[in-house]
Amino acid sequence: MMSLSKEQLLEMLVQIAPNRYVQALLIFLLFLGLAKVMDIITTRGIKGWIEKTRLKLDDQLIEIFHKPVFLSIILFGLALATERLAFNETLSLITLGGLKTLAVFYWAFAAARFLKLLLNLVSRDESRFKLVQTRTLPLFSNLLILLVTGLSIYIVFLVWDIDLTAWVASAGILGLAISFAAKDTLANLFSGVFIMADSPYKLGDFIVLDSGERGAVTHIGIRSTRLLTRDDVEITVPNSIMGNTKIINEAGGRHEKFRIRVKVGVAYGSQIDKVHKVLLDVAARFPDVCRNPEPRVRFRAFGDSSLDHELLCWVETPVLRGKILHLLNTAVYKRFLEEDIEIPFPQQDVHLHSASKDTIIDAYVTEK
């Protein structure tokens, strides 16, 4: 169908103008007019109707593909005009190759814009697309741009009849060498992507690593994660380690509140109800201690020399743990002194026995 239409067009041009240069000019003017008509239909008809709709996606699609379609019609007309001029083989190859290359790069730019728009739409629905999110959007956008650029260069090579066998082999060897040399970097890169997508922690969370480090997350990057400890020391941990270790997120769960435990023992014979009341009264005096969940006391065990209790209460954020634990320990100790509640502590008695004949002293220790 396309070849028949082309032949009919050439026959009509031969009848109008026998000179091939005039025919080439008429072909160019014909496709230029066709492109202009398409431009008017798009801008005044389709675009005007689309602007009345509530959807913004169709407006953006028209904006992306309007110019490539317009230029493609003109470039196609130029290609037909070039064929009609019947240049020599070298000049025709250069002219047609240049026109095709120009078309490839225009459409590659439009494809990159379209894929970026598609990524933005996908990233807004985090419930369905967990890997593509706002935080990982720059990474996937750059990867798509690299993919479109590589595919465009490949098509351009085909347009110019360049043999890609040697290039592909060289790229494979080079990629293999780079993958071995940068395996740690690649591991950090992929781990960073999965950390951003899975979100085991976020900025500001207090986390504890399996190795014991504890701090607030200040930065989540592609290569590493940074923690700021309570000593105001920043720790940089590679993402490959963060992705393969156990992490305790103290700010995770249903809420960010953190539970602290005040462990205290009282002497045998103490009034248990009084002890519980005093501990709860101490917790109630601190405004930084949450009222919901409310503080509670637990009688944990019968110890060797004490009745072991725990005062359990919550603070709003994990960063308050050290401060509130210090204040509660101090307040509990002072109240126990006021209420005559004994806090036992280990004691040792040393017994000395003298021998009758030799002066060997046998000592043994008895714990209380």
mmCIF file of C-alpha atoms in Angstrom, residues 345-351 364-368:
data_model
loop_
_atom_site.group_PDB
_atom_site.id
_atom_site.type_symbol
_atom_site.label_atom_id
_atom_site.label_comp_id
_atom_site.label_asym_id
_atom_site.label_seq_id
_atom_site.Cartn_x
_atom_site.Cartn_y
_atom_site.Cartn_z
ATOM 1 C CA PHE A 345 22.578 -5.186 98.364
ATOM 2 C CA PRO A 346 24.985 -8.168 98.476
ATOM 3 C CA GLN A 347 27.109 -8.480 101.652
ATOM 4 C CA GLN A 348 29.996 -10.791 102.535
ATOM 5 C CA ASP A 349 31.195 -12.067 105.915
ATOM 6 C CA VAL A 350 34.761 -13.354 106.236
ATOM 7 C CA HIS A 351 35.391 -16.026 108.910
ATOM 8 C CA TYR A 364 35.978 -18.792 103.745
ATOM 9 C CA VAL A 365 33.342 -16.374 102.593
ATOM 10 C CA THR A 366 29.660 -16.492 103.339
ATOM 11 C CA GLU A 367 27.330 -14.377 101.249
ATOM 12 C CA LYS A 368 24.307 -12.658 102.711
#
